[in-house]
PDB file of C-alpha atoms in Angstrom:
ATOM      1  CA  UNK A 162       0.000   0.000   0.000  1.00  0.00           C
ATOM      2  CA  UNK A 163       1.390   3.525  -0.772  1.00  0.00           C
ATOM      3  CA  UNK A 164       0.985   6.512   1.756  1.00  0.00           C
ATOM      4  CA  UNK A 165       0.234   9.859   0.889  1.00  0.00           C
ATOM      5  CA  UNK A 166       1.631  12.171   3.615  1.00  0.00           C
ATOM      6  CA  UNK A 167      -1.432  14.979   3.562  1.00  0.00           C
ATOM      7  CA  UNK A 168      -1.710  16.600   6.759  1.00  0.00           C
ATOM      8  CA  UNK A 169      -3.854  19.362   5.772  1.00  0.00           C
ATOM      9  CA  UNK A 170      -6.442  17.020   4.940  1.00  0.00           C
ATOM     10  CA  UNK A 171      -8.012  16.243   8.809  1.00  0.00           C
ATOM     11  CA  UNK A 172      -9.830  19.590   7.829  1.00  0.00           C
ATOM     12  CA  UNK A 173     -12.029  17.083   5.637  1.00  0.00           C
ATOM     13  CA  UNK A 174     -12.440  14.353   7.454  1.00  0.00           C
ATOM     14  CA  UNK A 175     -13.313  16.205  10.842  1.00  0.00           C
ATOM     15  CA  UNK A 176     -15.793  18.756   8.808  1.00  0.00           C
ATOM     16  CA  UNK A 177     -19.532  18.545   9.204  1.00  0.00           C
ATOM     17  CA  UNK A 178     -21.328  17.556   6.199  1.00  0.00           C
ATOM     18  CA  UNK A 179     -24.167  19.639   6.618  1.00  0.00           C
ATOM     19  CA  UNK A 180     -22.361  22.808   6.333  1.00  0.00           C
ATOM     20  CA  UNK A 181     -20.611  21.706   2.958  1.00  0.00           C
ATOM     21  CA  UNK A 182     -24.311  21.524   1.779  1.00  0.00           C
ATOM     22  CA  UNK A 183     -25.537  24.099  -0.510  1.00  0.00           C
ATOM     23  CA  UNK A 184     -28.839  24.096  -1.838  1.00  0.00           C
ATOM     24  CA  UNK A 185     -29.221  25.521  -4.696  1.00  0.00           C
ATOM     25  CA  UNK A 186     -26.454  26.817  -7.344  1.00  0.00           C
ATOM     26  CA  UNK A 187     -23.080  27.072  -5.405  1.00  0.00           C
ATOM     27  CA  UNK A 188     -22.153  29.822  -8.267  1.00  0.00           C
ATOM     28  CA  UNK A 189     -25.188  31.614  -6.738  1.00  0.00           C
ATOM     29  CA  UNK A 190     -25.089  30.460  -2.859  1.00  0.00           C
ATOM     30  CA  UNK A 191     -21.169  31.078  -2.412  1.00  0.00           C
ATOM     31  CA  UNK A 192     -20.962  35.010  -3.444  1.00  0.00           C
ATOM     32  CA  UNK A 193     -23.870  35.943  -1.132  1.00  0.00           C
ATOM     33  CA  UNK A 194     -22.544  34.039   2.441  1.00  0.00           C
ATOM     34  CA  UNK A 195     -20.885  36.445   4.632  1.00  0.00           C
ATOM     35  CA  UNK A 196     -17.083  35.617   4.418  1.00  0.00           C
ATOM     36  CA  UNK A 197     -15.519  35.505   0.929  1.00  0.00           C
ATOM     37  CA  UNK A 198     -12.843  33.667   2.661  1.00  0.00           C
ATOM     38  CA  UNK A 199     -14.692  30.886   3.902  1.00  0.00           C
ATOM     39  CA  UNK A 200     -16.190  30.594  -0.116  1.00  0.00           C
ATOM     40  CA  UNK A 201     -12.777  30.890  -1.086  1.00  0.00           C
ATOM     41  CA  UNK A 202     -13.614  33.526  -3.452  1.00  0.00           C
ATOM     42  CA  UNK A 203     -10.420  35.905  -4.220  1.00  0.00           C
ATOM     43  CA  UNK A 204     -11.578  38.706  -6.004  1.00  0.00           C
ATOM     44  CA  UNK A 205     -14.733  40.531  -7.316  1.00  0.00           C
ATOM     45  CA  UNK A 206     -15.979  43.249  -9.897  1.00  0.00           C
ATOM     46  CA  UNK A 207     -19.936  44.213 -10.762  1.00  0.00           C
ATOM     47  CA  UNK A 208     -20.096  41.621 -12.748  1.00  0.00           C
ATOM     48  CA  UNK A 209     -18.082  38.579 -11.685  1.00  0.00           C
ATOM     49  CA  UNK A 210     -16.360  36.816  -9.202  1.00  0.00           C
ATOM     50  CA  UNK A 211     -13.052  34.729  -8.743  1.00  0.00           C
ATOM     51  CA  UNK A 212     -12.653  31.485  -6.888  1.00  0.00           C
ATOM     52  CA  UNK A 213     -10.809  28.729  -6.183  1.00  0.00           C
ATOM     53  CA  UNK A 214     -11.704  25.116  -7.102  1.00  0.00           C
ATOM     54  CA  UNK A 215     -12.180  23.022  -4.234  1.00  0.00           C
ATOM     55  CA  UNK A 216     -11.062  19.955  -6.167  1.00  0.00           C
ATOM     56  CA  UNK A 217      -7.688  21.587  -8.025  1.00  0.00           C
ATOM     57  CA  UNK A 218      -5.954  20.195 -10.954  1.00  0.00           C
ATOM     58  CA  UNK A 219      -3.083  21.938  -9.895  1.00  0.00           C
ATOM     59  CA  UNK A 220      -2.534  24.548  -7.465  1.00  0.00           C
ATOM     60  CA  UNK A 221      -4.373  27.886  -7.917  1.00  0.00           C
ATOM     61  CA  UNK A 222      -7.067  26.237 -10.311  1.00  0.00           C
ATOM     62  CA  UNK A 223      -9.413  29.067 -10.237  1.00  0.00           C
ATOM     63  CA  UNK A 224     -13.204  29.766 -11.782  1.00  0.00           C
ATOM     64  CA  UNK A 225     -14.043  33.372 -13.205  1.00  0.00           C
ATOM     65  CA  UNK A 226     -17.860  33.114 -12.666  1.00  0.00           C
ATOM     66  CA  UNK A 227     -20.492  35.889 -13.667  1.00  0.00           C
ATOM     67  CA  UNK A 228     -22.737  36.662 -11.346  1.00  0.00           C
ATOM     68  CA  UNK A 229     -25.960  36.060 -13.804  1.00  0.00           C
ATOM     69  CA  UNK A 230     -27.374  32.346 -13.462  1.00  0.00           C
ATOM     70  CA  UNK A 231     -27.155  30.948 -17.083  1.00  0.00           C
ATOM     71  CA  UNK A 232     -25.641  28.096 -18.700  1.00  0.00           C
ATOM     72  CA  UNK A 233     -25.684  29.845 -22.174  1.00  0.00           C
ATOM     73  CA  UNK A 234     -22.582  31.831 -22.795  1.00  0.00           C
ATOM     74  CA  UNK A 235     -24.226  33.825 -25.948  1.00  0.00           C
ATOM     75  CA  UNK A 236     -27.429  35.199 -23.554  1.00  0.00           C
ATOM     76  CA  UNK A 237     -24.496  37.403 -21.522  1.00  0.00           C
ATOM     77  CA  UNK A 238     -25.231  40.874 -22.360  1.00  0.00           C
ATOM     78  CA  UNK A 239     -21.855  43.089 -23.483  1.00  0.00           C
ATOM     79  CA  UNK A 240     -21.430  44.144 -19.480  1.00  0.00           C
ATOM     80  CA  UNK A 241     -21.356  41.112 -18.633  1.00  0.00           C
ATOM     81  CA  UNK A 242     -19.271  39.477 -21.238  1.00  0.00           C
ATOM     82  CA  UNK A 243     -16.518  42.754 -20.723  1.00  0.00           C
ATOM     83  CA  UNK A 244     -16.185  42.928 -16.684  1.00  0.00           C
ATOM     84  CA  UNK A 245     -15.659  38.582 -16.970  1.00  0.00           C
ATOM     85  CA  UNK A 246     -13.415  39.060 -19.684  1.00  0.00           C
ATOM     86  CA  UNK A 247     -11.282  42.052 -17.344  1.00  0.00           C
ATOM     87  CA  UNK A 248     -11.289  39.623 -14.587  1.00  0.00           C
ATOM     88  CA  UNK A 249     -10.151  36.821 -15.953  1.00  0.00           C
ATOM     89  CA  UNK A 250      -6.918  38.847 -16.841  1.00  0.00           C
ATOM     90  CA  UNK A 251      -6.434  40.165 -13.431  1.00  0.00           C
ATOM     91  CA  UNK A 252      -7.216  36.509 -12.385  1.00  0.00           C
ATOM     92  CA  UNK A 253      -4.157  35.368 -14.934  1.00  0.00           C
ATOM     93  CA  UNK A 254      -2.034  38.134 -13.501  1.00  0.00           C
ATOM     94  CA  UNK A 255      -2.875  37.190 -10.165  1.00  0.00           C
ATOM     95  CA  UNK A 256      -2.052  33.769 -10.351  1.00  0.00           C
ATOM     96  CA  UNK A 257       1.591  34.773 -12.494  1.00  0.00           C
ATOM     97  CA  UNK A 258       2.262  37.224  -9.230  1.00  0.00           C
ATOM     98  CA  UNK A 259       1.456  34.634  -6.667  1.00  0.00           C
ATOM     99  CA  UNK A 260       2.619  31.565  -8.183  1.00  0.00           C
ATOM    100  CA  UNK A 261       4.835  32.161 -11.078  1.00  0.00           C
ATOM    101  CA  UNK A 262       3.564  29.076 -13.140  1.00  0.00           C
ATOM    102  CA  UNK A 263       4.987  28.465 -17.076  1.00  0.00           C
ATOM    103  CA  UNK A 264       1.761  29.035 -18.654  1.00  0.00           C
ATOM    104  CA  UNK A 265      -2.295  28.272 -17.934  1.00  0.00           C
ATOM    105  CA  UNK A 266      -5.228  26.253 -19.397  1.00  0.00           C
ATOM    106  CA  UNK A 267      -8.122  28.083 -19.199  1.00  0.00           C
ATOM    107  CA  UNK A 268     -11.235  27.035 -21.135  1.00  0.00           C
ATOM    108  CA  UNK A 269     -15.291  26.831 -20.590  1.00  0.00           C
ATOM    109  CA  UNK A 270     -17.344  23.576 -20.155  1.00  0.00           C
ATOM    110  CA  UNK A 271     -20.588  24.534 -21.683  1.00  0.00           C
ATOM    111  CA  UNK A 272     -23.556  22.107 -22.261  1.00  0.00           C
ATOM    112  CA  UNK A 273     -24.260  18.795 -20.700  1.00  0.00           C
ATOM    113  CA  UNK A 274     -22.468  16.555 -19.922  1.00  0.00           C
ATOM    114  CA  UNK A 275     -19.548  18.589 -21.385  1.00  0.00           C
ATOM    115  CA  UNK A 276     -17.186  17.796 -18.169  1.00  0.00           C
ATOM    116  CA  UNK A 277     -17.540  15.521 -15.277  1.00  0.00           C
ATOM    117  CA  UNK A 278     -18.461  16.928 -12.323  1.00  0.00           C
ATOM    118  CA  UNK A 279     -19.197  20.376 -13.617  1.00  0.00           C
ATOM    119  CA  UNK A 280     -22.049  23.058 -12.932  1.00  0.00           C
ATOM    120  CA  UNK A 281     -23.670  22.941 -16.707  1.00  0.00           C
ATOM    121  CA  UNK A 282     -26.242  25.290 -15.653  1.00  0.00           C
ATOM    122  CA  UNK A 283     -23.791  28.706 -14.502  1.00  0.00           C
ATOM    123  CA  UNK A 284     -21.112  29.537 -17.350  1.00  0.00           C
ATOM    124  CA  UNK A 285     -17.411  29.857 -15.707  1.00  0.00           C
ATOM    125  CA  UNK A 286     -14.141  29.834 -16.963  1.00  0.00           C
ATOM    126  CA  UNK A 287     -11.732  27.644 -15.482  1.00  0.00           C
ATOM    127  CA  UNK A 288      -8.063  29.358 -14.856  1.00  0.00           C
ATOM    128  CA  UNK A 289      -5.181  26.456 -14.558  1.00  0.00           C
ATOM    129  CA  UNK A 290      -1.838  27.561 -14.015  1.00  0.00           C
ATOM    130  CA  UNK A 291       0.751  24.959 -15.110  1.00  0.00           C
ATOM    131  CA  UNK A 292       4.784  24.265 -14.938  1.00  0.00           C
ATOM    132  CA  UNK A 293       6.875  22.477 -17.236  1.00  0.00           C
ATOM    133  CA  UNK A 294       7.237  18.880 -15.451  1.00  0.00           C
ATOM    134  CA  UNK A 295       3.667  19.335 -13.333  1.00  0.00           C
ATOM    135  CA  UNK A 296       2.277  16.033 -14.820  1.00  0.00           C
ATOM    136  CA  UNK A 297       4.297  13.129 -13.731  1.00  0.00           C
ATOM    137  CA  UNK A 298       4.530   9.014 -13.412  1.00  0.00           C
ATOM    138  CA  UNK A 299       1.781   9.094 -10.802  1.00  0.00           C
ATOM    139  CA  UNK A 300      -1.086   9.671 -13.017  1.00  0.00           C
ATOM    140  CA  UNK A 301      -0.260   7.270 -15.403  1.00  0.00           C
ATOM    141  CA  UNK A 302       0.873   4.147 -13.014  1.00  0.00           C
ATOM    142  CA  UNK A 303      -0.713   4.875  -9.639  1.00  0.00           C
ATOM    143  CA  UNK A 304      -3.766   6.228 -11.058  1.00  0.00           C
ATOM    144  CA  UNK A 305      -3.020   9.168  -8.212  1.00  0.00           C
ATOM    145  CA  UNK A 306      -2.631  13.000  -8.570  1.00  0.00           C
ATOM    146  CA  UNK A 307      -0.690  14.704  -6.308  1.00  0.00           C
ATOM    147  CA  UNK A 308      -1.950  18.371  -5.450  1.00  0.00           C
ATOM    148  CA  UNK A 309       1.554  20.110  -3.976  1.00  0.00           C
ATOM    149  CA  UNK A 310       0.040  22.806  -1.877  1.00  0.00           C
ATOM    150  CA  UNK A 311      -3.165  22.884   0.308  1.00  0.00           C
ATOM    151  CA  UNK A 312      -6.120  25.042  -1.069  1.00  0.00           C
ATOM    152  CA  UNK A 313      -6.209  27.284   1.847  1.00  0.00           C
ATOM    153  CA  UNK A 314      -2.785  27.949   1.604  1.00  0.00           C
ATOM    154  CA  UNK A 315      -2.953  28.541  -2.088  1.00  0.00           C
ATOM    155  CA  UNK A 316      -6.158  31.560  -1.143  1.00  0.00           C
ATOM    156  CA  UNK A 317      -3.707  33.200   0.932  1.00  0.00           C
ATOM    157  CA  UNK A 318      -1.011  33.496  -1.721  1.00  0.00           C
ATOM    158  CA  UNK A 319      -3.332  34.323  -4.332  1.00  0.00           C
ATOM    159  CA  UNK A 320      -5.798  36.798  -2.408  1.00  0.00           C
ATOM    160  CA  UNK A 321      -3.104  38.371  -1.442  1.00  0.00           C
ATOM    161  CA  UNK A 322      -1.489  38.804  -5.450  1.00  0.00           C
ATOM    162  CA  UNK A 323      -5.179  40.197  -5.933  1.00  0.00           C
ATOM    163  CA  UNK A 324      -4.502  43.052  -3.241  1.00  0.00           C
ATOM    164  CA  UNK A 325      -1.895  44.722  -5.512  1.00  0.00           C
ATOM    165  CA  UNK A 326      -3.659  44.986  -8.559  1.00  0.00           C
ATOM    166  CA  UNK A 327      -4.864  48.494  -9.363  1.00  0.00           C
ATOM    167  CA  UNK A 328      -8.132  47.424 -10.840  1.00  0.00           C
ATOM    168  CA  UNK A 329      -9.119  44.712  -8.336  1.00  0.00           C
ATOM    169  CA  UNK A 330     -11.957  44.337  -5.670  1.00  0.00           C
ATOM    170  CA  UNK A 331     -10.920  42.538  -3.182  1.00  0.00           C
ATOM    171  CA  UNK A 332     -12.455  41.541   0.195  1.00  0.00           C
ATOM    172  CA  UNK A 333     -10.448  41.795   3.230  1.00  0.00           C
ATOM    173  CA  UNK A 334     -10.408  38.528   5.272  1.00  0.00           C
ATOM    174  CA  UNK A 335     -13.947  37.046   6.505  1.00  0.00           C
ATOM    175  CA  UNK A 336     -15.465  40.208   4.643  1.00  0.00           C
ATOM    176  CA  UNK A 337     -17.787  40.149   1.742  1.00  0.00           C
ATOM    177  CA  UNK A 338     -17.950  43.190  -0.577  1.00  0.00           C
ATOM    178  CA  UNK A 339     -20.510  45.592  -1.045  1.00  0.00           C
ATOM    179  CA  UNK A 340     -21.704  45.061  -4.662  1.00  0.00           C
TER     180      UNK A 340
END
């Protein structure tokens, strides 16, 4: 049997379930709790927000979600489409201050059944920074991927890279912004 030193993960096991549980659209739910911390969201504008992935492919994986509910990226108005769009850069030069990755993926899954596990129904861009040599033997024989650096540690970094961009909302810890 192989071990997988992961110390940061008793915050998982010794979580309660019931306050993981959103009902509801967590694209929706998350920006309107009271801590953008505890949502993990990084940064805001009027019309979208920045968070992390709970379930990384790598380090920093962030989502550039706008705040309207559809799952039809043609029915976002101009605004909409133009305040993502600004984000998503700040998001990219966020995650080059913080983290200094080679390059990113970024890309939409749109329509059903389009990706896994993903939210078909709220349009998001996914943000993955990536480093020459990321993707190793472990995938491929141990059917394992190894995440380097625990989420909440990753927020800090990042939230903070956020803080010195001219152009970027960003709450202080446990606050949410005024929108």
């Amino acid at each position: 049997m192989d071990t997988i030193f992961s110390p940061w993960r008793i915050d998982w096991v010794e979580r309660n379930p019931a306050e993981d549980e959103i009902e509801g659209c967590p694209f929706c739910v998350l920006p309107e709790r009271d801590t953008d911390r505890d949502s993990r969201i990084l940064a805001r504008n009027d019309q979208a927000f920045v968070i992390l992935n709970n379930y990384p492919y790598n380090p920093g994986h962030a989502m550039v979600v706008p705040y309207e509910h559809t799952g039809e990226y043609r029915a976002l108005d101009d605004d909409t489409l133009l305040g993502h769009s600004r984000l998503l850069q700040q998001t990219l030069e966020a995650l080059d201050r913080a983290l200094s990755p080679s390059g990113f993926n970024t890309g939409y899954n749109l329509g059903d059944g389009a990706a896994g596990g993903s939210i078909n129904d709220h349009v998001h861009a996914h943000v993955v920074p990536r480093w020459r040599g990321d993707t190793n033997f472990m995938p491929v024989i141990a059917d394992t991927k190894m995440i380097v650096e625990a989420v909440d540690d990753t927020y800090e970094r990042v939230h903070e890279a956020f803080g010195t961009l001219p152009d970027a909302t960003v709450p202080g810890p446990g606050q949410a912004v005024e929108l």
